[in-house]
């Protein structure tokens, strides 16, 4: 089990990570959700041993993970870290990049392993292409496959799908997280996009300004966000008289506790997201059709929806 106990870290005098704790078991996925600058990447660097913790302890199977004060080369053998800056060899092929750390004494096994991972990241037909000719999203997929090549026990992913086209992300996420589960690889993934992890994470840790704002399984956090910053990661939301509601929980009604004035309607494909003014604040609700700006509407609230 990956164990992070009450760790804190500062850049000079600026506190970047403040008393964060969590555990990740074999085969589990922990998602770190937070906006840019919240401390997600710093936390991954501390886990990998790129930085030294000021306080607290990080360990895997009761083996402490040490930072640069105690270890010349960062990163334990059993762990891989995929950063937002791809560590690739641009003038060699995709297959060579993936298999660079696999033993050439067993060429058949090396090829089978490389072919397997090419399939996982959807790059089988690019095996012989030099990395320099790939797009940013394709390079990101090569980096993912390369990190998985030697079957790590723990993998750390920093915004792993940020360069990948939306229509490619969906199947890739399914394949990657299915693979991690099948191999019982513990994963900590940092992202600002809930779509990257909502269907795959066993637990989500929401980070704000280096602090743990909330921690729970995805469904629990979604149903009980407790804080506007948590709700914001899941969907459009509104604070109405002190309570948090998602847009789908607010409905147009003939009568209701809320009387608001429509500001604008946004087409979302299957419906419209309607922006309205209420008590000097903006709230959002869903409706089948567009509503004219300036319209007065009554709204009902239903947290069970």
CSV table of C-alpha atoms in Angstrom, one decimal:
chain,number,residue,atom,x,y,z
A,1,UNK,CA,0.0,0.0,0.0
A,2,UNK,CA,1.1,3.5,-0.8
A,3,UNK,CA,0.9,5.5,2.4
A,4,UNK,CA,1.1,9.3,2.6
A,5,UNK,CA,1.0,10.5,6.2
A,6,UNK,CA,0.5,14.1,7.2
A,7,UNK,CA,3.0,15.5,4.7
A,8,UNK,CA,3.8,19.2,4.3
A,9,UNK,CA,6.2,21.0,1.9
A,10,UNK,CA,7.1,24.6,1.2
A,11,UNK,CA,8.9,26.4,-1.7
A,12,UNK,CA,11.1,28.9,0.3
A,13,UNK,CA,8.5,30.5,2.5
A,14,UNK,CA,5.4,29.5,0.5
A,15,UNK,CA,3.5,26.6,1.9
A,16,UNK,CA,2.6,24.4,-1.1
A,17,UNK,CA,1.4,21.2,0.6
A,18,UNK,CA,-0.3,21.4,4.0
A,19,UNK,CA,-0.8,18.2,6.1
A,20,UNK,CA,-2.1,15.9,3.4
A,21,UNK,CA,-2.7,12.2,4.1
A,22,UNK,CA,-4.1,9.3,2.1
A,23,UNK,CA,-3.6,5.6,1.3
A,24,UNK,CA,-3.7,3.8,-2.1
A,25,UNK,CA,-3.9,0.0,-2.2
A,26,UNK,CA,-2.6,-2.3,-5.0
A,27,UNK,CA,-4.8,-1.9,-8.1
A,28,UNK,CA,-6.6,1.2,-6.7
A,29,UNK,CA,-6.8,4.6,-8.5
A,30,UNK,CA,-6.6,7.8,-6.5
A,31,UNK,CA,-7.5,10.9,-8.4
A,32,UNK,CA,-6.1,14.3,-7.3
A,33,UNK,CA,-8.5,16.9,-8.5
A,34,UNK,CA,-7.7,20.6,-8.4
A,35,UNK,CA,-7.2,23.7,-10.4
A,36,UNK,CA,-3.8,24.7,-11.8
A,37,UNK,CA,-1.5,25.8,-8.9
A,38,UNK,CA,-3.4,23.8,-6.3
A,39,UNK,CA,-0.4,21.6,-5.5
A,40,UNK,CA,-1.2,18.4,-7.5
A,41,UNK,CA,2.1,18.3,-9.4
A,42,UNK,CA,4.1,19.1,-6.2
A,43,UNK,CA,2.4,16.2,-4.4
A,44,UNK,CA,3.3,13.8,-7.2
A,45,UNK,CA,7.0,15.0,-7.1
A,46,UNK,CA,7.0,14.4,-3.3
A,47,UNK,CA,5.7,10.9,-3.7
A,48,UNK,CA,8.3,10.1,-6.4
A,49,UNK,CA,11.1,11.6,-4.4
A,50,UNK,CA,12.0,14.5,-6.6
A,51,UNK,CA,11.4,16.8,-3.6
A,52,UNK,CA,12.0,16.3,0.2
A,53,UNK,CA,9.0,16.5,2.5
A,54,UNK,CA,9.3,19.0,5.3
A,55,UNK,CA,7.1,17.0,7.6
A,56,UNK,CA,5.4,13.6,7.4
A,57,UNK,CA,6.2,10.3,5.8
A,58,UNK,CA,5.7,8.6,2.4
A,59,UNK,CA,6.1,4.8,2.0
A,60,UNK,CA,5.2,1.8,-0.2
A,61,UNK,CA,4.7,-1.5,1.6
A,62,UNK,CA,6.3,0.0,4.7
A,63,UNK,CA,9.4,1.1,2.7
A,64,UNK,CA,10.0,4.8,3.1
A,65,UNK,CA,10.4,6.8,-0.1
A,66,UNK,CA,13.3,9.1,0.2
A,67,UNK,CA,14.0,12.4,-1.5
A,68,UNK,CA,17.2,14.0,-2.9
A,69,UNK,CA,18.7,14.6,0.5
A,70,UNK,CA,19.1,10.9,0.9
A,71,UNK,CA,19.0,9.5,-2.7
A,72,UNK,CA,21.1,10.7,-5.6
A,73,UNK,CA,18.6,9.5,-8.3
A,74,UNK,CA,14.9,10.2,-7.8
A,75,UNK,CA,12.3,7.6,-8.1
A,76,UNK,CA,12.3,4.0,-6.6
A,77,UNK,CA,12.5,1.1,-9.0
A,78,UNK,CA,9.0,0.0,-8.4
A,79,UNK,CA,7.5,3.4,-9.4
A,80,UNK,CA,7.0,5.3,-12.6
A,81,UNK,CA,6.1,9.0,-13.0
A,82,UNK,CA,4.7,10.3,-16.2
A,83,UNK,CA,5.1,14.1,-16.3
A,84,UNK,CA,3.6,16.7,-18.6
A,85,UNK,CA,7.1,16.9,-20.2
A,86,UNK,CA,7.5,13.7,-22.2
A,87,UNK,CA,10.8,11.9,-21.6
A,88,UNK,CA,11.1,10.4,-25.1
A,89,UNK,CA,13.9,9.8,-27.7
A,90,UNK,CA,12.7,11.8,-30.7
A,91,UNK,CA,14.9,10.2,-33.4
A,92,UNK,CA,13.9,6.6,-32.7
A,93,UNK,CA,10.7,4.8,-33.4
A,94,UNK,CA,7.6,4.5,-31.1
A,95,UNK,CA,8.4,0.8,-30.6
A,96,UNK,CA,12.0,1.5,-29.6
A,97,UNK,CA,10.9,4.2,-27.1
A,98,UNK,CA,8.5,1.8,-25.4
A,99,UNK,CA,10.9,-1.1,-25.3
A,100,UNK,CA,14.1,0.9,-24.4
A,101,UNK,CA,14.2,-0.5,-20.9
A,102,UNK,CA,13.2,-4.1,-21.8
A,103,UNK,CA,15.9,-6.8,-22.0
A,104,UNK,CA,17.1,-7.6,-25.6
A,105,UNK,CA,18.2,-11.0,-24.4
A,106,UNK,CA,14.6,-12.1,-24.8
A,107,UNK,CA,13.6,-10.5,-28.2
A,108,UNK,CA,10.3,-12.4,-28.6
A,109,UNK,CA,9.1,-11.4,-25.1
A,110,UNK,CA,10.3,-7.8,-25.7
A,111,UNK,CA,8.3,-7.6,-29.0
A,112,UNK,CA,5.2,-9.2,-27.4
A,113,UNK,CA,5.3,-6.7,-24.5
A,114,UNK,CA,5.9,-3.8,-26.8
A,115,UNK,CA,3.0,-4.9,-29.1
A,116,UNK,CA,0.7,-5.3,-26.1
A,117,UNK,CA,1.3,-1.8,-24.9
A,118,UNK,CA,1.0,-0.3,-28.4
A,119,UNK,CA,-2.5,-1.8,-28.4
A,120,UNK,CA,-3.3,-0.3,-25.0
A,121,UNK,CA,-2.4,3.2,-26.1
A,122,UNK,CA,-3.8,2.8,-29.6
A,123,UNK,CA,-0.6,3.2,-31.5
A,124,UNK,CA,-0.1,-0.2,-33.1
A,125,UNK,CA,0.1,1.2,-36.7
A,126,UNK,CA,2.7,3.8,-35.6
A,127,UNK,CA,5.2,1.3,-34.2
A,128,UNK,CA,7.9,2.1,-36.8
A,129,UNK,CA,7.3,5.8,-36.9
A,130,UNK,CA,9.9,8.1,-35.4
A,131,UNK,CA,8.6,10.0,-32.4
A,132,UNK,CA,9.7,13.4,-33.8
A,133,UNK,CA,6.9,13.0,-36.4
A,134,UNK,CA,4.1,12.4,-33.9
A,135,UNK,CA,1.6,14.9,-32.6
A,136,UNK,CA,1.6,16.0,-29.0
A,137,UNK,CA,-1.2,13.7,-28.1
A,138,UNK,CA,0.5,10.7,-29.7
A,139,UNK,CA,3.7,11.5,-27.8
A,140,UNK,CA,1.7,11.5,-24.6
A,141,UNK,CA,0.5,8.1,-25.4
A,142,UNK,CA,4.0,6.8,-26.1
A,143,UNK,CA,5.1,8.2,-22.7
A,144,UNK,CA,2.3,6.3,-21.0
A,145,UNK,CA,3.2,3.0,-22.7
A,146,UNK,CA,6.9,3.6,-21.9
A,147,UNK,CA,6.1,4.0,-18.2
A,148,UNK,CA,4.1,0.8,-18.2
A,149,UNK,CA,6.7,-1.3,-20.0
A,150,UNK,CA,8.5,-2.7,-17.0
A,151,UNK,CA,5.3,-3.3,-15.0
A,152,UNK,CA,5.7,-0.8,-12.2
A,153,UNK,CA,3.9,-1.4,-8.9
A,154,UNK,CA,2.9,2.2,-8.6
A,155,UNK,CA,2.4,4.8,-11.4
A,156,UNK,CA,2.0,8.5,-11.0
A,157,UNK,CA,0.2,10.4,-13.8
A,158,UNK,CA,0.3,14.2,-14.2
A,159,UNK,CA,-2.5,15.4,-16.5
A,160,UNK,CA,-2.0,12.2,-18.6
A,161,UNK,CA,-4.7,13.0,-21.2
A,162,UNK,CA,-4.2,16.8,-21.6
A,163,UNK,CA,-2.7,16.7,-25.1
A,164,UNK,CA,-5.1,14.1,-26.5
A,165,UNK,CA,-8.1,14.9,-28.7
A,166,UNK,CA,-11.5,14.5,-27.0
A,167,UNK,CA,-12.7,11.7,-29.3
A,168,UNK,CA,-9.5,9.7,-28.6
A,169,UNK,CA,-9.6,10.3,-24.8
A,170,UNK,CA,-12.7,8.2,-24.1
A,171,UNK,CA,-11.5,4.8,-25.4
A,172,UNK,CA,-7.9,5.5,-24.2
A,173,UNK,CA,-9.0,6.2,-20.6
A,174,UNK,CA,-11.0,3.0,-20.6
A,175,UNK,CA,-8.1,0.9,-21.9
A,176,UNK,CA,-5.5,2.5,-19.6
A,177,UNK,CA,-7.4,2.2,-16.3
A,178,UNK,CA,-8.6,-1.3,-17.3
A,179,UNK,CA,-5.0,-2.3,-17.8
A,180,UNK,CA,-3.9,-0.8,-14.5
A,181,UNK,CA,-6.7,-2.8,-12.7
A,182,UNK,CA,-5.8,-6.0,-14.4
A,183,UNK,CA,-2.1,-5.7,-13.4
A,184,UNK,CA,-2.9,-4.5,-9.9
A,185,UNK,CA,-0.9,-1.3,-10.4
A,186,UNK,CA,-1.6,1.4,-7.8
A,187,UNK,CA,-2.2,4.7,-9.5
A,188,UNK,CA,-2.2,8.3,-8.4
A,189,UNK,CA,-3.5,10.6,-11.2
A,190,UNK,CA,-3.5,14.4,-11.1
A,191,UNK,CA,-6.0,16.2,-13.3
A,192,UNK,CA,-8.2,19.3,-13.5
A,193,UNK,CA,-10.8,17.4,-15.7
A,194,UNK,CA,-13.2,15.2,-13.8
A,195,UNK,CA,-14.0,13.3,-17.0
A,196,UNK,CA,-10.5,11.8,-16.8
A,197,UNK,CA,-11.2,10.0,-13.6
A,198,UNK,CA,-14.9,10.1,-12.6
A,199,UNK,CA,-15.7,6.6,-14.0
A,200,UNK,CA,-12.4,5.0,-13.0
A,201,UNK,CA,-11.1,6.4,-9.7
A,202,UNK,CA,-11.7,4.4,-6.5
A,203,UNK,CA,-11.3,7.7,-4.5
A,204,UNK,CA,-10.9,11.3,-5.3
A,205,UNK,CA,-8.9,13.8,-3.2
A,206,UNK,CA,-9.9,17.4,-4.0
A,207,UNK,CA,-7.0,19.8,-3.4
A,208,UNK,CA,-7.2,23.6,-3.0
A,209,UNK,CA,-4.2,25.8,-2.1
A,210,UNK,CA,-2.2,22.8,-1.1
A,211,UNK,CA,-4.9,21.5,1.4
A,212,UNK,CA,-7.2,18.5,1.2
A,213,UNK,CA,-10.6,20.0,0.7
A,214,UNK,CA,-12.5,16.7,0.4
A,215,UNK,CA,-11.8,13.0,0.0
A,216,UNK,CA,-14.2,10.2,-0.8
A,217,UNK,CA,-15.3,7.8,-3.6
A,218,UNK,CA,-16.5,9.7,-6.7
A,219,UNK,CA,-20.2,9.0,-6.2
A,220,UNK,CA,-20.2,10.1,-2.6
A,221,UNK,CA,-18.4,13.4,-3.5
A,222,UNK,CA,-20.8,14.0,-6.4
A,223,UNK,CA,-23.9,13.5,-4.3
A,224,UNK,CA,-22.7,15.4,-1.3
A,225,UNK,CA,-20.1,18.0,-2.5
A,226,UNK,CA,-20.3,20.1,0.7
A,227,UNK,CA,-18.3,22.9,-0.9
A,228,UNK,CA,-18.8,24.9,-4.1
A,229,UNK,CA,-15.2,24.2,-5.2
A,230,UNK,CA,-15.9,20.5,-5.0
A,231,UNK,CA,-19.2,20.8,-6.9
A,232,UNK,CA,-17.5,22.9,-9.6
A,233,UNK,CA,-15.4,19.9,-10.7
A,234,UNK,CA,-18.4,17.8,-11.4
A,235,UNK,CA,-20.9,20.1,-13.2
A,236,UNK,CA,-22.4,23.6,-13.4
A,237,UNK,CA,-23.8,24.4,-9.9
A,238,UNK,CA,-25.5,27.1,-8.0
A,239,UNK,CA,-25.6,28.2,-4.3
A,240,UNK,CA,-29.2,28.9,-3.5
A,241,UNK,CA,-29.9,30.2,0.0
A,242,UNK,CA,-26.8,28.4,1.4
A,243,UNK,CA,-27.3,25.1,-0.3
A,244,UNK,CA,-25.5,23.7,-3.4
A,245,UNK,CA,-27.5,22.5,-6.4
A,246,UNK,CA,-26.4,21.1,-9.7
A,247,UNK,CA,-28.1,22.5,-12.8
A,248,UNK,CA,-30.1,19.3,-13.3
A,249,UNK,CA,-31.5,19.7,-9.8
A,250,UNK,CA,-33.2,23.0,-10.6
A,251,UNK,CA,-36.3,22.9,-12.7
A,252,UNK,CA,-38.7,25.4,-14.3
A,253,UNK,CA,-42.0,25.3,-12.5
A,254,UNK,CA,-45.4,27.1,-12.5
A,255,UNK,CA,-44.7,28.0,-8.8
A,256,UNK,CA,-41.7,27.5,-6.7
A,257,UNK,CA,-39.5,28.9,-3.9
A,258,UNK,CA,-37.2,30.7,-6.3
A,259,UNK,CA,-38.2,33.5,-8.6
A,260,UNK,CA,-35.4,34.5,-11.0
A,261,UNK,CA,-34.8,36.5,-14.2
A,262,UNK,CA,-33.2,34.8,-17.2
A,263,UNK,CA,-29.9,36.2,-18.4
A,264,UNK,CA,-29.0,33.8,-21.2
A,265,UNK,CA,-29.6,30.3,-22.6
A,266,UNK,CA,-26.6,28.1,-23.8
A,267,UNK,CA,-27.2,25.3,-26.2
A,268,UNK,CA,-25.6,22.1,-24.8
A,269,UNK,CA,-26.7,19.5,-27.4
A,270,UNK,CA,-29.5,17.6,-25.6
A,271,UNK,CA,-30.8,20.6,-23.8
A,272,UNK,CA,-30.1,24.2,-22.8
A,273,UNK,CA,-28.2,25.5,-19.8
A,274,UNK,CA,-30.0,28.6,-18.6
A,275,UNK,CA,-28.3,31.3,-16.6
A,276,UNK,CA,-30.5,33.4,-14.4
A,277,UNK,CA,-30.1,36.1,-11.7
A,278,UNK,CA,-31.4,35.5,-8.2
A,279,UNK,CA,-30.7,37.7,-5.2
A,280,UNK,CA,-27.8,39.4,-6.9
A,281,UNK,CA,-26.2,36.0,-7.8
A,282,UNK,CA,-26.2,33.9,-10.9
A,283,UNK,CA,-27.7,30.4,-10.9
A,284,UNK,CA,-27.9,27.7,-13.6
A,285,UNK,CA,-30.6,25.3,-14.5
A,286,UNK,CA,-31.4,22.9,-17.4
A,287,UNK,CA,-34.3,23.2,-19.7
A,288,UNK,CA,-35.4,21.6,-23.0
A,289,UNK,CA,-35.7,24.8,-24.9
A,290,UNK,CA,-34.1,28.2,-24.9
A,291,UNK,CA,-35.8,30.9,-22.7
A,292,UNK,CA,-35.7,34.5,-23.7
A,293,UNK,CA,-33.4,36.9,-21.8
A,294,UNK,CA,-35.3,39.0,-19.3
A,295,UNK,CA,-38.0,36.4,-18.6
A,296,UNK,CA,-39.2,35.9,-15.0
A,297,UNK,CA,-39.3,32.3,-14.1
A,298,UNK,CA,-40.2,30.2,-11.0
A,299,UNK,CA,-37.8,27.4,-10.1
A,300,UNK,CA,-38.2,24.3,-8.0
A,301,UNK,CA,-35.2,22.7,-6.2
A,302,UNK,CA,-34.7,18.9,-5.9
A,303,UNK,CA,-31.5,17.6,-4.4
A,304,UNK,CA,-32.6,14.0,-4.9
A,305,UNK,CA,-32.6,14.5,-8.7
